Coordinates of C-alpha atoms in Angstrom, one line a residue:
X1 CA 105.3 108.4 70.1
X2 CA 102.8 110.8 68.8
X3 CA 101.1 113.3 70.5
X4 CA 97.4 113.2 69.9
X5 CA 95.5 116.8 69.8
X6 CA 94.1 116.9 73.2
X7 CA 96.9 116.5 74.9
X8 CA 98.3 119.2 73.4
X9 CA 97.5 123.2 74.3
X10 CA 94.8 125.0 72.9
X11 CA 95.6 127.6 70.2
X12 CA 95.8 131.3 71.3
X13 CA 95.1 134.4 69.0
X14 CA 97.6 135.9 71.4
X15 CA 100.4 133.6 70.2
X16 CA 102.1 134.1 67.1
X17 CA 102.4 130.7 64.9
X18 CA 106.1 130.1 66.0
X19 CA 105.1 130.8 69.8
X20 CA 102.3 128.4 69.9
X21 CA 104.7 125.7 67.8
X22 CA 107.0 126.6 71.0
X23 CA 104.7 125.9 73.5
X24 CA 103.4 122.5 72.2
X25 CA 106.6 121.5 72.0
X26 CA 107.1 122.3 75.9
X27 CA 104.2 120.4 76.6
X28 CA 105.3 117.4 75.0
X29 CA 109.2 117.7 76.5
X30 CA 107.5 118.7 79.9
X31 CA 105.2 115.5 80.0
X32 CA 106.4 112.2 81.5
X33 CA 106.3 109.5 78.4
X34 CA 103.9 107.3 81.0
X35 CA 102.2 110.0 82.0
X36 CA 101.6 110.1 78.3
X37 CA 100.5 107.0 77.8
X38 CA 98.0 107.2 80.9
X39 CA 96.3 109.9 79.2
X40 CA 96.4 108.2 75.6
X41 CA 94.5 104.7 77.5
X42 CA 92.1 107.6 79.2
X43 CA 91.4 109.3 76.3
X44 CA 90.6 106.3 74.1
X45 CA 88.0 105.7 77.5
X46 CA 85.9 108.7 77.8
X47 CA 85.8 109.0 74.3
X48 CA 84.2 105.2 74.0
X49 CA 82.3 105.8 76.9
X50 CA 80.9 108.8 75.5
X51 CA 79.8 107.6 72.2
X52 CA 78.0 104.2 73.5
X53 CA 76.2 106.3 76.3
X54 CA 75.3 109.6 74.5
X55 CA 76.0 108.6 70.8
X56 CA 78.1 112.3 70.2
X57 CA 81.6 113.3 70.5
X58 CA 83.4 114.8 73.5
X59 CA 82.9 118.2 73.5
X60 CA 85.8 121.3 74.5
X61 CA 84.8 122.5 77.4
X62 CA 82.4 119.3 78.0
X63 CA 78.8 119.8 80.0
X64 CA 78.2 119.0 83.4
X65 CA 75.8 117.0 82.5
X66 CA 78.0 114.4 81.1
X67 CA 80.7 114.9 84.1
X68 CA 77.8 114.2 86.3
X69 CA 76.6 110.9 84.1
X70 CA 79.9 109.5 83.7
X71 CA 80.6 109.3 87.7
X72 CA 76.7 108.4 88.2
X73 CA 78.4 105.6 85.9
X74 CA 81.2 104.5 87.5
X75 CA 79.7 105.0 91.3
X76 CA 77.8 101.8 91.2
X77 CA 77.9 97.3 90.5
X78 CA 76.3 97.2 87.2
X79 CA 75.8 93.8 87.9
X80 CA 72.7 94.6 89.7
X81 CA 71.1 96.8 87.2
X82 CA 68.9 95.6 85.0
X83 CA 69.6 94.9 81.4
X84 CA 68.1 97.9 79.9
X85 CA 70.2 100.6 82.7
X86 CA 71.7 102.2 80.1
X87 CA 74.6 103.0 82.1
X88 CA 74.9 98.9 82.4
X89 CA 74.4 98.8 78.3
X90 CA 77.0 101.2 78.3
X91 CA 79.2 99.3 80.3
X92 CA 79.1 96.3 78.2
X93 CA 79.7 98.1 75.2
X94 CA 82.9 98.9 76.7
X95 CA 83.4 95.6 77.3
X96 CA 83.1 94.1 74.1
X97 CA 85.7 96.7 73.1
X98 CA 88.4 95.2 75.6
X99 CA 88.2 98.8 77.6
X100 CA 86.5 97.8 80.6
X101 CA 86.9 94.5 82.2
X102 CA 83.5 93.9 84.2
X103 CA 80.4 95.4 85.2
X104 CA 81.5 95.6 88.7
X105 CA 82.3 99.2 90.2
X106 CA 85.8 100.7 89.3
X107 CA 88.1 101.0 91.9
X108 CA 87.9 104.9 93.1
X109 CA 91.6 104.9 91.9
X110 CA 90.6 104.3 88.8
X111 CA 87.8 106.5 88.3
X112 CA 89.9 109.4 90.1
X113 CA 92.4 109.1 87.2
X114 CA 90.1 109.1 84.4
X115 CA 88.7 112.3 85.6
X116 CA 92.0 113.8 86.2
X117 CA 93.1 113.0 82.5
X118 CA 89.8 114.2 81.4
X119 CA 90.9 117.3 83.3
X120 CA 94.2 118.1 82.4
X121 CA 92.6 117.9 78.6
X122 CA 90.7 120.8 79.6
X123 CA 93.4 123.0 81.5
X124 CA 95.6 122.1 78.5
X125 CA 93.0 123.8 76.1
X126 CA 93.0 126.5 78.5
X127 CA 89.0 125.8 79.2
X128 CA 87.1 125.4 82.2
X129 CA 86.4 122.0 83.9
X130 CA 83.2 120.4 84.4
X131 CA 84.5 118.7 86.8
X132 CA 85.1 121.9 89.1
X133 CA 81.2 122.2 89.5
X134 CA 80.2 122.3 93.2
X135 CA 77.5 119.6 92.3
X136 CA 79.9 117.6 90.1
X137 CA 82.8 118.0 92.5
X138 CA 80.2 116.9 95.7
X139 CA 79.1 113.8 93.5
X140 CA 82.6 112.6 92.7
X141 CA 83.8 112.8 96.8
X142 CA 80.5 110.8 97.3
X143 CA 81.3 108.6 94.6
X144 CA 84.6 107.8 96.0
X145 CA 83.4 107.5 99.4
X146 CA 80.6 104.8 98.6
X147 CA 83.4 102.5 97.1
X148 CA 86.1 103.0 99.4
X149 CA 87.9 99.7 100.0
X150 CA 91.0 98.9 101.1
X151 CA 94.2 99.5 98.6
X152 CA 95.0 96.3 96.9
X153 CA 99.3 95.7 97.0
X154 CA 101.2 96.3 94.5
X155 CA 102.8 93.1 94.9
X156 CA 100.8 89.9 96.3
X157 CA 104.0 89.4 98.4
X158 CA 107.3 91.3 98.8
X159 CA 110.7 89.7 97.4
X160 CA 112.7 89.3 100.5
X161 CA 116.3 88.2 100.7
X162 CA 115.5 84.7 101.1
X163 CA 112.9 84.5 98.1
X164 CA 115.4 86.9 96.2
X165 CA 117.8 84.3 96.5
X166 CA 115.5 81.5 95.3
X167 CA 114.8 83.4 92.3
X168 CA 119.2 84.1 91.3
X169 CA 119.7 80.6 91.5
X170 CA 117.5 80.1 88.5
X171 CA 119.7 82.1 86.6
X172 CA 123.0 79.8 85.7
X173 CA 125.3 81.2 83.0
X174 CA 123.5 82.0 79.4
X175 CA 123.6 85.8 78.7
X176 CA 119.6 86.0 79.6
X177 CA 120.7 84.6 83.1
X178 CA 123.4 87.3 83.5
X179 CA 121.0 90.2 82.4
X180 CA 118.0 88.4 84.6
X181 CA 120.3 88.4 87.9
X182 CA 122.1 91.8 87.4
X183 CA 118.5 93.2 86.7
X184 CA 117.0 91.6 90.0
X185 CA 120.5 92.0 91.9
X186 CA 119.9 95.6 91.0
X187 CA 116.5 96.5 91.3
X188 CA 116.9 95.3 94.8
X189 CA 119.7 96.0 96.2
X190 CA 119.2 99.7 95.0
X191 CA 116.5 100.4 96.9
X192 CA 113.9 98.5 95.1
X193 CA 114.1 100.4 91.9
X194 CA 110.4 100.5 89.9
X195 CA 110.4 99.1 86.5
X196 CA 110.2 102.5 84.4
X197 CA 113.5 103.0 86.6
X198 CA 114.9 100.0 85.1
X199 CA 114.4 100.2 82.0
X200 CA 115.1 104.2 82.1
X201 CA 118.6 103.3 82.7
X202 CA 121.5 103.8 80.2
X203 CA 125.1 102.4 80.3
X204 CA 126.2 106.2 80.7
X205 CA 124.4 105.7 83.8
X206 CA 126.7 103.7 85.4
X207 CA 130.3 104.9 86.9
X208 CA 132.6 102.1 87.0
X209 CA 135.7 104.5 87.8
X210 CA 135.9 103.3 91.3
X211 CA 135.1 99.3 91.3
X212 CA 138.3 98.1 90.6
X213 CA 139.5 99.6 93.7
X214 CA 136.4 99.6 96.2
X215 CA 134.1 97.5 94.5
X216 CA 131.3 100.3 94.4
X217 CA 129.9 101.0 91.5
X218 CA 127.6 104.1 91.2
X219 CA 124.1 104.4 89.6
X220 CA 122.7 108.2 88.5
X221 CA 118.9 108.0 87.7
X222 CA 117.6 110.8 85.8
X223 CA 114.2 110.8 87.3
X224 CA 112.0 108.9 89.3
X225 CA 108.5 109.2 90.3
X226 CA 109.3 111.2 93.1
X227 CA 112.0 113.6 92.1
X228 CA 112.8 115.5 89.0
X229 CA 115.0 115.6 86.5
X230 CA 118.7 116.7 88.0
X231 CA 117.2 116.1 91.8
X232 CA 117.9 112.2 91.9
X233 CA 120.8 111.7 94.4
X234 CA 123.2 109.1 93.1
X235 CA 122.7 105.3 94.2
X236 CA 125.1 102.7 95.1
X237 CA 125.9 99.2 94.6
X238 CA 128.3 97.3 96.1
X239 CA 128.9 93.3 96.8
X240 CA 127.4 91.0 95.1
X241 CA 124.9 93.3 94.0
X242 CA 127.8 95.1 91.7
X243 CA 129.9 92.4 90.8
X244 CA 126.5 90.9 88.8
X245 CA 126.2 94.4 86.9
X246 CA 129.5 94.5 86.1
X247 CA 129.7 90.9 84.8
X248 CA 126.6 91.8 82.6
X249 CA 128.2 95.0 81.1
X250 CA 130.8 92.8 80.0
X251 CA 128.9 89.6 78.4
X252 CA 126.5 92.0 77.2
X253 CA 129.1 94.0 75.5
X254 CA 127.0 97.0 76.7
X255 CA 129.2 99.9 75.5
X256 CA 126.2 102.5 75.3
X257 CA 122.8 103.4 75.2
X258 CA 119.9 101.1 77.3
X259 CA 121.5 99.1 79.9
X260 CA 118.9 96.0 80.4
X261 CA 118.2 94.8 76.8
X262 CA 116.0 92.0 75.5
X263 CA 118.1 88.7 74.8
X264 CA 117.0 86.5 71.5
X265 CA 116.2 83.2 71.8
X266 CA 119.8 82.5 70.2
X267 CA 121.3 84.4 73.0
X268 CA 122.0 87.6 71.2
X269 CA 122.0 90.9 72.9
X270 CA 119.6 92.9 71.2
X271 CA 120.2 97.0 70.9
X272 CA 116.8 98.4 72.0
X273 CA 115.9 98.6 75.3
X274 CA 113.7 96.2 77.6
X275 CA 109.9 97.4 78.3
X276 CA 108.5 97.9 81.8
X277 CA 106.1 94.7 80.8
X278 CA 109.5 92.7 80.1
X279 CA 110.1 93.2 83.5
X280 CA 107.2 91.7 85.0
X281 CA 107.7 88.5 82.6
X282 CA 111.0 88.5 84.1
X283 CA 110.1 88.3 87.5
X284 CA 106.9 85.7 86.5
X285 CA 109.7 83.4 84.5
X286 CA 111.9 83.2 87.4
X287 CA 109.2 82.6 89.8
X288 CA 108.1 79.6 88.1
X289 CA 111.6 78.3 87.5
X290 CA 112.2 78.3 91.4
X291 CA 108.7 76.7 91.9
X292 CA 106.8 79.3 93.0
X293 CA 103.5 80.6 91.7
X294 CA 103.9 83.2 88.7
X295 CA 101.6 85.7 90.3
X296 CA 103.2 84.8 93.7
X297 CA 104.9 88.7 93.1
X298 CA 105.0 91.5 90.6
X299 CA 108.1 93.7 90.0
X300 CA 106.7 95.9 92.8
X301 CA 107.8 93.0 95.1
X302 CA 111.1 94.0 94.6
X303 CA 110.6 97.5 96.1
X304 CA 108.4 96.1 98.6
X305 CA 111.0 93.4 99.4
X306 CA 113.8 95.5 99.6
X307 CA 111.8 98.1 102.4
X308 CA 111.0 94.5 104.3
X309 CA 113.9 93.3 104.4
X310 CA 115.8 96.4 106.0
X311 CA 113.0 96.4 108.8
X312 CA 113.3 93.2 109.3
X313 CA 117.3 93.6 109.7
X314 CA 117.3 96.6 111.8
X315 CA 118.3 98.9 109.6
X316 CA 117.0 102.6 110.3
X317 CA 113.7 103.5 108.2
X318 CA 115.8 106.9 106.7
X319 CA 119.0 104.6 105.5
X320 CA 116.4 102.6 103.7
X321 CA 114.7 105.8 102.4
X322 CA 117.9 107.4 100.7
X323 CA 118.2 104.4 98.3
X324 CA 114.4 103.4 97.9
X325 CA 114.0 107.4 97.3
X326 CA 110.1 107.3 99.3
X327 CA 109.1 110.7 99.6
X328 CA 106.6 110.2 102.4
X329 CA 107.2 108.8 105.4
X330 CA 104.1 107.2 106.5
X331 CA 104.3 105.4 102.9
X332 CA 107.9 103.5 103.9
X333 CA 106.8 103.5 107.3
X334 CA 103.8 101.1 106.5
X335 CA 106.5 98.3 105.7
X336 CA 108.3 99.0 108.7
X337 CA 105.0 98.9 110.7
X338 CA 104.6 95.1 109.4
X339 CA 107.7 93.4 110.6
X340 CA 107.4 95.9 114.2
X341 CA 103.5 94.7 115.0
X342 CA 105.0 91.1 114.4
X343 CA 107.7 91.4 116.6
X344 CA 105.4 93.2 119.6
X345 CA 106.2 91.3 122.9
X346 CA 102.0 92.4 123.8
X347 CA 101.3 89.8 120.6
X348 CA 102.7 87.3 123.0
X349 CA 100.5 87.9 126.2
X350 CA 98.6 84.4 125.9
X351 CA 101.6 82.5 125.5

């Protein structure tokens, strides 16, 4: 993927041509691919944004005028303004080019990462930030106070065992089905594996040196969102779980390169790898084969389902953490928190 020019860092008279070839080149290693992609959907934003509200071109270092504007912008139900707000005629303008979906107030989430993009442009042109202005800065907490709400899930509801099961016995015995249940056997039973995780993962990732004789088979992520390249501990499959990875190596003829691939419709193992949006249509297809809404779960639900599951078994929150690979506590703890509040004997006190 290319590398448009603000994500790249400015040019210093310091830095002799070769240098400054040498640094872009670090940002570019250095920066996550959907980190990358994050800032190419951001970009394409403010940019639009900026040209239907001010009619001009972003500007390096941008005024705190527009930093103030663009929150003032995003703070607020545009559905209440009147038609000539121009931060509402703005807002349809977006619209009509397929970047914004409604008039209704951005999720604080939403506007926190645009600014942060926005941001990172100007730290990576070595420039200062409008967005470090007291006033600015003051605005954007306010702004993020005023449309606090709680945090929508991931997934509308986690894949347990029991649904998990529902969905493998959709898959019978084409080459689809034998990628489809490894992939689900696998992004479950690993701790609930996010989809950039799955579709990160290569056949040289996988150590089959010990299944004939203990049925394990061992997974080595390069990186996840939480730790970095080289810091992933190895993962582990076993049962079922590895017997299903190990019968799609095989059918798949997967010798190398990405381990989950896309099937053709004449069930032909393609070479390139699957995209993270293939593995939402996955999940979505095998919902509505075992008669279950398609938006009944995302791929999240796997992670989610996985963390469920272990509380809802007994088994200790940290066991669960070393495969799901949760840095924070409190954030694996809220699953655990679920299944314990049900189970309260003091929920019980009425009879």
């Amino acid at each position: 993927m290319s590398t448009p020019e603000p994500y790249l860092p400015g040019p210093s008279p310091a830095l002799s041509q070769s240098d400054q070839d040498a640094l872009t080149d670090l940002y570019v290693r250095g920066t996550p691919a959907n980190t990358l992609r994050a800032y190419e959907r951001d970009l394409l934003y403010v940019t639009a944004w900026k040209a239907a509200r001010c009619g001009a071109a972003l500007d390096w270092p941008e005024s705190e005028t527009t930093a103030l504007a663009f929150i003032l912008d995003h703070a607020r139900n545009l559905n209440d303004a009147t038609e000539k707000d121009v931060a509402r005629e703005t807002a349809e303008a977006l619209i009509a080019q397929g970047l914004r979906r409604s008039l209704a107030c951005p999720a604080p989430s939403t506007l926190d990462r645009r600014i942060a993009s926005w941001l990172a442009f100007h730290r990576m042109k070595n420039l200062p930030s409008p967005f470090e202005a007291p006033q600015v800065k003051q605005a954007r907490a306010k702004a993020r106070r005023a449309a606090a709400r709680p945090p929508a899930p991931k997934s509308q509801h986690p894949i347990t065992r029991d649904i998990l099961e529902l969905l493998l016995a959709t898959c019978r015995g084409s080459r689809r089905d034998c990628r489809d249940r490894a992939l689900l056997m696998l992004g479950w039973a690993s701790g609930g594996r996010r989809r950039s995780e799955l579709t990160g993962l290569r056949r040289e990732d996988v150590s089959l040196k010990e299944f004939d004789k203990t049925g394990l088979v061992w997974l080595s992520l390069l990186e996840t969102k939480t730790t970095a390249k080289g810091e992933t501990p190895r993962l582990v499959l076993k049962g079922r779980a590895a017997q299903a990875l190990v019968h799609w190596i095989e059918v798949g003829e997967i010798q190398d390169g990405p381990l989950f691939r896309p099937v053709s419709k004449a069930d032909r193992v393609l070479s390139r790898r699957l995209s993270p949006d293939a593995i939402a249509q996955i999940v979505r297809h095998r919902l509505k084969l075992a008669g279950l809404p398609d938006d009944f779960a995302s791929p999240h639900g796997l992670r989610s389902g996985f963390l469920t599951q272990a509380a809802l078994d007994g088994a200790p929150i940290q066991a669960a953490m070393r495969l799901s690979l949760h840095r924070s506590m409190a954030q694996a703890q809220k699953y655990y928190d679920d299944v314990d509040i049900a189970e309260n004997p003091a929920t019980d006190l009425l009879g």
